[in-house]
Coordinates of C-alpha atoms in Angstrom, one line a residue:
M90 CA 1.7 -18.5 -11.4
A91 CA 2.7 -22.1 -11.3
T92 CA 1.6 -24.8 -8.8
R93 CA 2.9 -28.4 -8.6
A94 CA 2.0 -31.0 -6.0
T95 CA 2.9 -34.5 -4.7
T96 CA 1.1 -36.6 -2.2
G97 CA 3.1 -35.0 0.6
T98 CA 3.7 -31.4 -0.5
V99 CA 2.5 -28.6 -2.7
A100 CA 4.7 -25.9 -4.3
H101 CA 3.4 -22.7 -5.6
T102 CA 5.4 -19.8 -7.2
W103 CA 4.1 -16.3 -7.4
R104 CA 5.9 -13.8 -9.8
I105 CA 5.6 -10.0 -9.0
R106 CA 6.7 -8.0 -11.9
N107 CA 8.7 -4.8 -11.5
F108 CA 8.9 -5.1 -7.7
G109 CA 10.7 -1.9 -7.3
S110 CA 7.8 0.1 -8.6
V111 CA 5.4 -2.0 -6.4
R112 CA 7.4 -1.0 -3.3
E113 CA 6.9 2.7 -4.3
I114 CA 3.2 2.4 -5.0
F115 CA 2.3 0.3 -2.0
S116 CA 4.2 2.2 0.6
T117 CA 1.7 1.1 3.3
G118 CA -0.3 -1.6 1.5
K119 CA -0.3 -5.3 0.9
L120 CA -0.7 -7.6 -2.2
Y121 CA -2.5 -10.9 -2.6
S122 CA -1.5 -13.7 -5.0
D123 CA -4.0 -15.6 -7.0
T124 CA -5.8 -18.4 -5.1
F125 CA -4.1 -21.8 -5.5
W126 CA -5.0 -25.2 -4.3
C127 CA -3.4 -28.4 -3.1
P128 CA -4.8 -32.0 -2.9
P129 CA -7.1 -33.0 0.0
L130 CA -5.7 -33.7 3.5
L131 CA -5.6 -37.4 4.3
P132 CA -3.9 -39.4 7.1
D133 CA -0.7 -41.2 5.9
K134 CA -2.3 -44.6 6.4
Q135 CA -5.2 -43.6 4.1
Q136 CA -3.1 -42.2 1.3
P137 CA -4.4 -44.0 -1.8
R138 CA -2.4 -44.9 -4.9
S139 CA -1.8 -41.6 -6.8
R140 CA -2.0 -40.6 -10.3
T141 CA -1.3 -37.3 -12.2
V142 CA -4.3 -35.2 -13.1
S143 CA -4.5 -32.0 -15.1
V144 CA -6.2 -28.9 -13.9
G145 CA -6.1 -26.1 -16.4
D146 CA -2.4 -25.6 -17.3
S147 CA -1.1 -27.0 -14.0
H148 CA -0.4 -30.7 -13.3
H149 CA -1.2 -32.0 -9.8
R150 CA -0.7 -35.4 -8.2
G151 CA -4.2 -36.5 -7.2
H152 CA -5.9 -39.6 -5.6
S153 CA -7.6 -42.1 -7.8
D154 CA -8.9 -44.6 -5.3
A155 CA -10.0 -42.3 -2.5
P156 CA -13.6 -42.6 -1.4
S157 CA -15.8 -39.8 -2.6
S158 CA -16.8 -37.5 0.3
S159 CA -17.0 -33.7 1.0
S160 CA -13.8 -34.0 3.1
L161 CA -11.8 -34.6 -0.1
V162 CA -12.3 -31.1 -1.5
P163 CA -8.9 -29.6 -2.5
M164 CA -7.6 -27.0 -0.1
S165 CA -7.2 -23.4 -1.3
W166 CA -4.6 -20.9 -0.2
V167 CA -3.4 -17.4 -1.0
I168 CA -0.1 -15.6 -0.4
I169 CA 0.0 -12.1 1.2
I170 CA 3.1 -9.8 1.0
Y171 CA 3.6 -6.4 2.5
P172 CA 6.3 -4.9 0.2
N173 CA 7.3 -2.3 2.9
G174 CA 6.6 -4.5 5.9
N175 CA 3.6 -5.1 8.1
N176 CA 5.3 -3.5 11.1
R177 CA 8.9 -3.1 10.0
K178 CA 9.3 -0.6 7.2
D179 CA 12.8 -1.9 6.3
H180 CA 11.6 -5.5 5.6
C181 CA 9.2 -7.4 3.4
S182 CA 6.6 -9.3 5.4
C183 CA 5.0 -12.4 3.9
Y184 CA 2.2 -14.7 5.0
L185 CA 0.4 -17.9 3.9
R186 CA -3.4 -17.5 4.3
V187 CA -6.1 -20.2 4.1
V188 CA -9.1 -19.7 1.8
P189 CA -11.8 -21.8 3.5
T190 CA -13.7 -24.3 1.4
L191 CA -17.5 -24.4 1.5
E192 CA -17.3 -27.5 3.7
E193 CA -15.1 -25.6 6.2
K194 CA -17.3 -22.6 6.3
Q195 CA -20.3 -24.8 7.2
R196 CA -18.4 -26.6 10.0
V197 CA -18.0 -24.9 13.4
G198 CA -14.5 -25.0 14.7
W199 CA -12.9 -26.0 11.4
K200 CA -9.1 -26.3 11.4
R201 CA -6.2 -27.2 9.1
D202 CA -4.0 -28.6 11.8
Y203 CA -0.3 -29.0 12.3
M204 CA 1.0 -28.0 8.9
N205 CA 4.4 -26.8 7.8
F206 CA 5.5 -24.6 5.0
T207 CA 8.6 -23.0 3.6
M208 CA 8.9 -19.7 1.9
Q209 CA 11.6 -18.9 -0.7
M210 CA 12.3 -15.6 -2.4
Q211 CA 14.3 -15.0 -5.5
V212 CA 14.9 -11.9 -7.6
V213 CA 15.4 -11.8 -11.4
Q214 CA 16.9 -8.7 -12.9
K215 CA 15.7 -8.4 -16.5
K216 CA 18.7 -6.4 -17.8
T217 CA 22.3 -7.1 -17.1
K218 CA 25.5 -6.0 -18.8
F219 CA 25.6 -9.4 -20.5
G220 CA 22.1 -9.0 -21.9
A221 CA 20.7 -12.0 -20.0
P222 CA 18.4 -12.2 -16.9
E223 CA 20.2 -12.7 -13.6
T224 CA 18.6 -14.8 -10.9
M225 CA 19.6 -14.3 -7.2
D226 CA 18.4 -16.3 -4.2
L227 CA 17.4 -14.0 -1.4
V228 CA 16.0 -15.9 1.6
T229 CA 14.6 -19.3 2.6
W230 CA 12.4 -19.6 5.8
T231 CA 10.6 -22.6 7.3
S232 CA 7.7 -22.4 9.7
D233 CA 7.0 -24.5 12.8
N234 CA 3.9 -26.6 12.9
C235 CA 0.9 -24.3 12.3
S236 CA -2.8 -24.6 12.8
F237 CA -5.0 -22.6 10.4
D238 CA -8.5 -21.7 11.5
A239 CA -11.1 -18.9 11.4
E240 CA -9.4 -16.9 14.1
N241 CA -5.8 -17.4 12.7
P242 CA -6.2 -17.7 9.0
D243 CA -2.7 -16.7 8.2
W244 CA 0.8 -17.4 9.4
G245 CA 4.2 -16.1 8.2
N246 CA 7.2 -13.9 9.0
H247 CA 7.0 -10.2 9.8
K248 CA 10.7 -9.8 8.9
L249 CA 11.1 -12.3 6.1
L250 CA 13.4 -10.2 3.9
E251 CA 15.5 -7.1 4.5
H252 CA 15.2 -4.4 1.9
S253 CA 19.0 -4.2 1.8
K254 CA 19.1 -7.6 0.1
L255 CA 17.0 -6.3 -2.8
P256 CA 18.3 -4.6 -5.9
P257 CA 18.0 -0.7 -5.8
I258 CA 14.3 0.3 -6.0
E259 CA 14.9 2.0 -9.4
T260 CA 16.4 -1.2 -10.9
D261 CA 14.1 -3.3 -13.2
H262 CA 13.6 -6.6 -11.3
D263 CA 10.9 -9.2 -10.7
L264 CA 10.4 -11.0 -7.3
F265 CA 9.5 -14.7 -7.2
I266 CA 7.9 -16.1 -4.0
T267 CA 7.7 -19.9 -3.8
I268 CA 5.7 -21.6 -1.0
Y269 CA 6.2 -25.3 -0.2
I270 CA 3.4 -26.6 2.0
T271 CA 3.6 -30.0 3.8
F272 CA 0.0 -31.0 3.9
H273 CA 0.0 -34.5 5.2
I274 CA -1.0 -35.1 8.9
V275 CA 1.8 -35.0 11.5
E276 CA 1.8 -35.7 15.2
P277 CA 0.5 -32.8 17.3
H278 CA 3.4 -31.0 19.0
L279 CA 2.8 -27.4 19.9
P280 CA 5.3 -25.3 22.0
K281 CA 4.3 -24.5 25.5
H282 CA 4.1 -20.8 24.7
F283 CA 2.3 -20.8 21.4
Y284 CA 3.5 -17.3 20.4
S285 CA 7.0 -17.6 21.7
N286 CA 8.4 -17.3 18.1
Y287 CA 7.7 -13.6 17.2
N288 CA 8.3 -14.2 13.5
L289 CA 5.5 -16.9 13.5
K290 CA 2.9 -14.8 15.3
P291 CA -0.3 -14.5 13.1
I292 CA -1.2 -11.1 11.8
L293 CA -4.5 -9.5 12.8
A294 CA -7.2 -12.1 12.3
M295 CA -9.7 -11.3 9.5
S296 CA -13.0 -12.7 8.4
P297 CA -12.6 -15.8 6.2
A298 CA -15.0 -14.1 3.8
S299 CA -12.4 -11.5 3.0
S300 CA -9.6 -14.0 2.4
S301 CA -10.1 -14.4 -1.3
P302 CA -8.7 -11.7 -3.6
S303 CA -11.3 -9.7 -5.4
S304 CA -9.6 -7.4 -7.9
S305 CA -6.7 -7.1 -10.2
V306 CA -5.2 -4.2 -12.1
A307 CA -3.3 -6.2 -14.7
D308 CA -3.3 -4.3 -18.0
P309 CA -4.5 -6.5 -20.9
D310 CA -2.9 -4.2 -23.4
S311 CA 0.5 -4.5 -21.7
D312 CA 3.3 -6.4 -23.6
S313 CA 3.9 -8.3 -20.3
F314 CA 0.3 -9.4 -19.9
D315 CA -0.3 -13.1 -20.2
E316 CA -3.7 -14.6 -19.4
D317 CA -2.0 -17.8 -18.1
D318 CA 0.8 -15.9 -16.2
S319 CA 0.9 -14.3 -12.8
A320 CA -0.8 -10.9 -12.8
V321 CA 0.0 -9.1 -9.5
Q322 CA -3.2 -8.7 -7.4
F323 CA -3.7 -5.2 -6.1
V324 CA -6.6 -5.8 -3.8
F325 CA -6.5 -2.6 -1.8
P326 CA -6.4 0.3 -2.4
P327 CA -7.6 0.7 -6.0
L328 CA -6.1 3.6 -8.0
D329 CA -9.2 5.6 -7.9
L330 CA -11.6 5.7 -4.8
T331 CA -14.0 8.3 -6.3
A332 CA -16.9 5.8 -6.4
Q333 CA -16.3 4.5 -2.9
L334 CA -16.1 8.0 -1.3
A335 CA -19.3 9.1 -3.1
D336 CA -21.2 5.9 -2.1
P337 CA -23.6 6.5 0.9
R338 CA -23.9 2.8 1.6
F339 CA -22.0 1.0 4.4
V340 CA -20.6 4.3 5.8
D341 CA -21.1 6.0 9.1
I342 CA -19.9 9.6 8.6
T343 CA -20.8 12.2 5.9
F344 CA -19.3 15.6 5.0
R345 CA -21.0 18.4 3.2
F346 CA -19.8 21.7 1.9
P347 CA -21.5 25.2 1.9
G348 CA -22.7 26.1 -1.6
D349 CA -21.9 22.7 -3.0
P350 CA -24.5 20.0 -3.3
R351 CA -22.0 17.1 -3.4
L352 CA -21.4 15.0 -0.4
L353 CA -18.5 12.8 0.7
H354 CA -18.8 9.7 2.8
A355 CA -16.2 7.9 5.0
H356 CA -15.8 5.4 7.8
R357 CA -15.0 6.4 11.4
V358 CA -12.9 3.3 11.9
I359 CA -10.5 4.4 9.1
L360 CA -10.4 8.1 9.9
T361 CA -9.9 7.7 13.6
P362 CA -6.4 6.2 13.4
R363 CA -5.3 7.7 10.1
A364 CA -6.5 11.3 10.5
P365 CA -7.5 12.1 14.1
G366 CA -6.7 15.8 13.7
L367 CA -9.2 16.1 10.9
L368 CA -12.1 14.8 13.0
D369 CA -11.0 16.9 16.0
H370 CA -10.8 20.1 14.0
L371 CA -14.1 19.6 12.2
S372 CA -16.0 18.4 15.3
P373 CA -14.1 19.5 18.4
S374 CA -17.0 18.6 20.6
G375 CA -16.6 15.0 19.7
E376 CA -20.0 14.7 18.1
W377 CA -18.5 13.0 15.1
A378 CA -18.2 9.8 17.1
T379 CA -22.0 9.3 17.6
S380 CA -23.9 11.9 15.5
L381 CA -25.5 10.8 12.2
E382 CA -25.8 14.4 11.0
P383 CA -23.4 15.5 8.1
I384 CA -20.3 17.4 9.3
V385 CA -19.9 20.8 7.6
V386 CA -16.5 21.4 6.1
M387 CA -15.8 25.2 6.2
N388 CA -12.0 25.4 5.6
A389 CA -11.7 23.3 2.4
P390 CA -13.5 23.1 -0.9
Y391 CA -14.9 19.8 -2.1
D392 CA -12.0 19.0 -4.5
I393 CA -9.3 19.6 -1.9
F394 CA -11.1 17.7 0.9
F395 CA -11.8 14.8 -1.5
S396 CA -8.1 14.6 -2.3
I397 CA -7.3 14.5 1.4
L398 CA -9.8 11.8 2.2
H399 CA -8.5 9.8 -0.8
Y400 CA -5.0 10.2 0.6
V401 CA -6.1 9.0 4.1
Y402 CA -7.5 5.8 2.5
S403 CA -4.8 5.1 0.0
S404 CA -1.7 7.2 0.7
R405 CA -1.9 8.8 -2.7
F406 CA -3.9 11.5 -4.6
P407 CA -6.9 10.6 -6.8
P408 CA -6.2 10.4 -10.6
A409 CA -7.0 13.7 -12.4
E410 CA -7.4 14.2 -16.2
T411 CA -3.9 12.8 -16.6
A412 CA -2.1 10.5 -14.3
D413 CA 0.3 13.2 -13.0
A414 CA -1.9 16.3 -13.3
R415 CA -2.3 16.8 -9.5
L416 CA 1.3 16.3 -8.7
N417 CA 2.2 19.0 -11.2
D418 CA -0.4 21.5 -10.0
V419 CA 1.4 24.0 -7.7
Q420 CA -1.8 25.7 -6.5
F421 CA -3.4 22.3 -5.7
L422 CA -0.4 21.2 -3.7
I423 CA -0.1 24.4 -1.7
A424 CA -3.8 24.4 -1.0
T425 CA -3.7 20.8 0.1
Y426 CA -0.7 21.5 2.3
E427 CA -2.4 24.3 4.1
V428 CA -5.5 22.2 4.8
A429 CA -3.4 19.3 5.9
Q430 CA -1.5 21.6 8.3
T431 CA -4.8 22.5 9.9
Y432 CA -5.6 18.8 10.3
K433 CA -2.1 18.1 11.6
M434 CA -1.4 15.5 8.9
D435 CA 2.4 15.6 9.0
E436 CA 3.0 12.9 6.4
L437 CA 0.8 14.6 3.8
M438 CA 2.4 18.0 4.5
T439 CA 5.9 16.5 4.0
R440 CA 4.9 14.9 0.7
C441 CA 3.3 18.1 -0.6
A442 CA 6.3 20.3 0.4
K443 CA 8.7 17.9 -1.3
Q444 CA 6.7 17.9 -4.5
V445 CA 6.4 21.7 -4.5
A446 CA 10.2 21.9 -4.1
E447 CA 10.7 19.7 -7.1
L448 CA 8.3 21.9 -9.2
A449 CA 10.2 25.0 -8.2
D450 CA 13.0 23.7 -10.5
D451 CA 10.7 24.3 -13.5
E452 CA 11.4 27.7 -15.0
F453 CA 7.9 27.9 -16.5
K454 CA 6.2 27.2 -13.1
L455 CA 8.5 29.6 -11.3
T456 CA 7.5 32.4 -13.8
K457 CA 3.8 31.6 -13.5
Y458 CA 3.5 30.9 -9.8
W459 CA 6.4 32.8 -8.3
A460 CA 4.2 34.7 -5.8
Q461 CA 2.6 31.5 -4.5
L462 CA 6.0 29.7 -4.3
F463 CA 7.5 32.8 -2.6
R464 CA 4.9 32.9 0.1
F465 CA 4.9 29.1 0.5
G466 CA 8.7 29.1 1.0
F467 CA 8.6 31.8 3.6
V468 CA 5.4 30.8 5.5
I469 CA 6.6 27.2 6.3
K470 CA 10.3 28.1 6.0
E471 CA 10.9 25.4 3.4
R472 CA 14.5 26.1 2.5
A473 CA 14.4 24.0 -0.7
V474 CA 11.6 26.2 -2.1
R475 CA 12.7 29.5 -0.6
D476 CA 16.3 29.2 -1.9
K477 CA 15.0 28.6 -5.5
V478 CA 12.4 31.3 -5.6
L479 CA 14.3 34.1 -3.9
P480 CA 17.1 34.3 -6.5
W481 CA 14.5 34.2 -9.3
V482 CA 12.7 37.2 -7.7
I483 CA 16.0 39.1 -7.4
N484 CA 16.9 38.4 -11.0
H485 CA 13.5 39.4 -12.3
W486 CA 12.9 42.3 -10.0
D487 CA 12.1 44.8 -12.8
E488 CA 9.3 42.5 -13.8
V489 CA 7.8 41.8 -10.4
K490 CA 8.3 45.1 -8.5
G491 CA 5.1 46.7 -9.9
S492 CA 3.0 43.6 -10.1
E493 CA -0.3 43.0 -8.4
A494 CA 1.1 39.8 -6.9
L495 CA 3.9 41.8 -5.1
K496 CA 1.3 44.2 -3.7
L497 CA -0.6 41.3 -2.2
L498 CA 2.6 39.9 -0.8
T499 CA 3.6 43.1 0.8
A500 CA 0.2 43.3 2.5
E501 CA 1.2 40.1 4.4
E502 CA 1.7 41.1 8.0
N503 CA 4.8 39.0 8.6
L504 CA 6.5 39.5 5.2
M505 CA 9.3 41.7 6.5
V506 CA 10.0 39.3 9.4
W507 CA 10.2 36.4 7.0
L508 CA 12.7 38.3 4.8
K509 CA 14.8 39.5 7.7
D510 CA 15.0 35.9 9.1
T511 CA 15.9 34.6 5.7
F512 CA 18.7 37.1 5.0
Q513 CA 20.1 36.5 8.5
E514 CA 20.2 32.8 7.9
I515 CA 21.8 33.2 4.4
E516 CA 24.4 35.5 5.9
G517 CA 25.1 33.0 8.7
R518 CA 25.4 30.1 6.3
S519 CA 27.8 32.2 4.1
T520 CA 30.0 33.0 7.2
T521 CA 30.1 29.4 8.2
E522 CA 31.1 28.3 4.7

């Protein structure tokens, strides 16, 4: 990251590497930049003679003759981006957030008043047919006069950039966000209706204590890692939430499993909007909302339920022995789907079904798990799975007709109904074609 400043403005550039992958990983999340600072806020008539001072590797224009007081502490900021939008999935949302100084935290009613800022976005594609990077300007947006305080610590644009203006998600490209902040005092002039500009409406106010980024997943062994460069800040969620879900501190709901001594812990405030069907199924009387007793999970083993909770918190499965082990485990995906169906978690069901359909293209997995795939395809009427496994069963009928797996399948009460419906559908599709 790079920051540069004059007596009137500060400019900060944040580079997000491989932004296409970031959009895929953070389908519902947000990212924070490193904290950056600008010179103290002074009235125009008090602006002293300036000189250039060096802070680390960045050069800022400071104040040499200013009187020494706590009000001259540099102001800190952070940039927030929602790669897939805060409330519009087809846009990138971006905000400027204040990081309160110690002086501000100690002063009731602190405010950084009547400030302006401009956001610019550029994209750099690393590989072109000419072998050189290609830079493309995407958008420039300027705010009205803004007042930053404890209740409204961030301002920005919910619909800053349409995804259609970005390169394809599979294309290797970096995103550059540059913020220009006008930090000198201006005359107060607020619109009559303060929130009349929808794009400038602040996002949900958060505690100033949570404003500063706390974690990074930059890989020191990566070729692109540079201690002085801009490592993308992945504040929430981390890749693995095992420690958090096993930690009994700061939680208000606990799950236990018959015959398994391990417990899982969670937060009602997260489960209520993200997985209401889970709570309603496990505690239909509504006791989960007030009771401090552990909830007994009868329909899912610890590993499956842990994966579901991990998905509720982060929209992804926990890492296994290898990064992609769970997404290549047919039995795990089917078991997770069935539990998610019980809890009415449609998004998770869809993702499991899609992944199972992709695994059904693998001849080895078809041979090993044909019975589970066969039943899965017919139970949920997932055409993509069913149309792949049925021809395989027909072509390998001599191998499967006397197998124990087929005997278990034929014991299914609705098997013949599934087969009849399938053949009728196939016949109807053939007639239409």
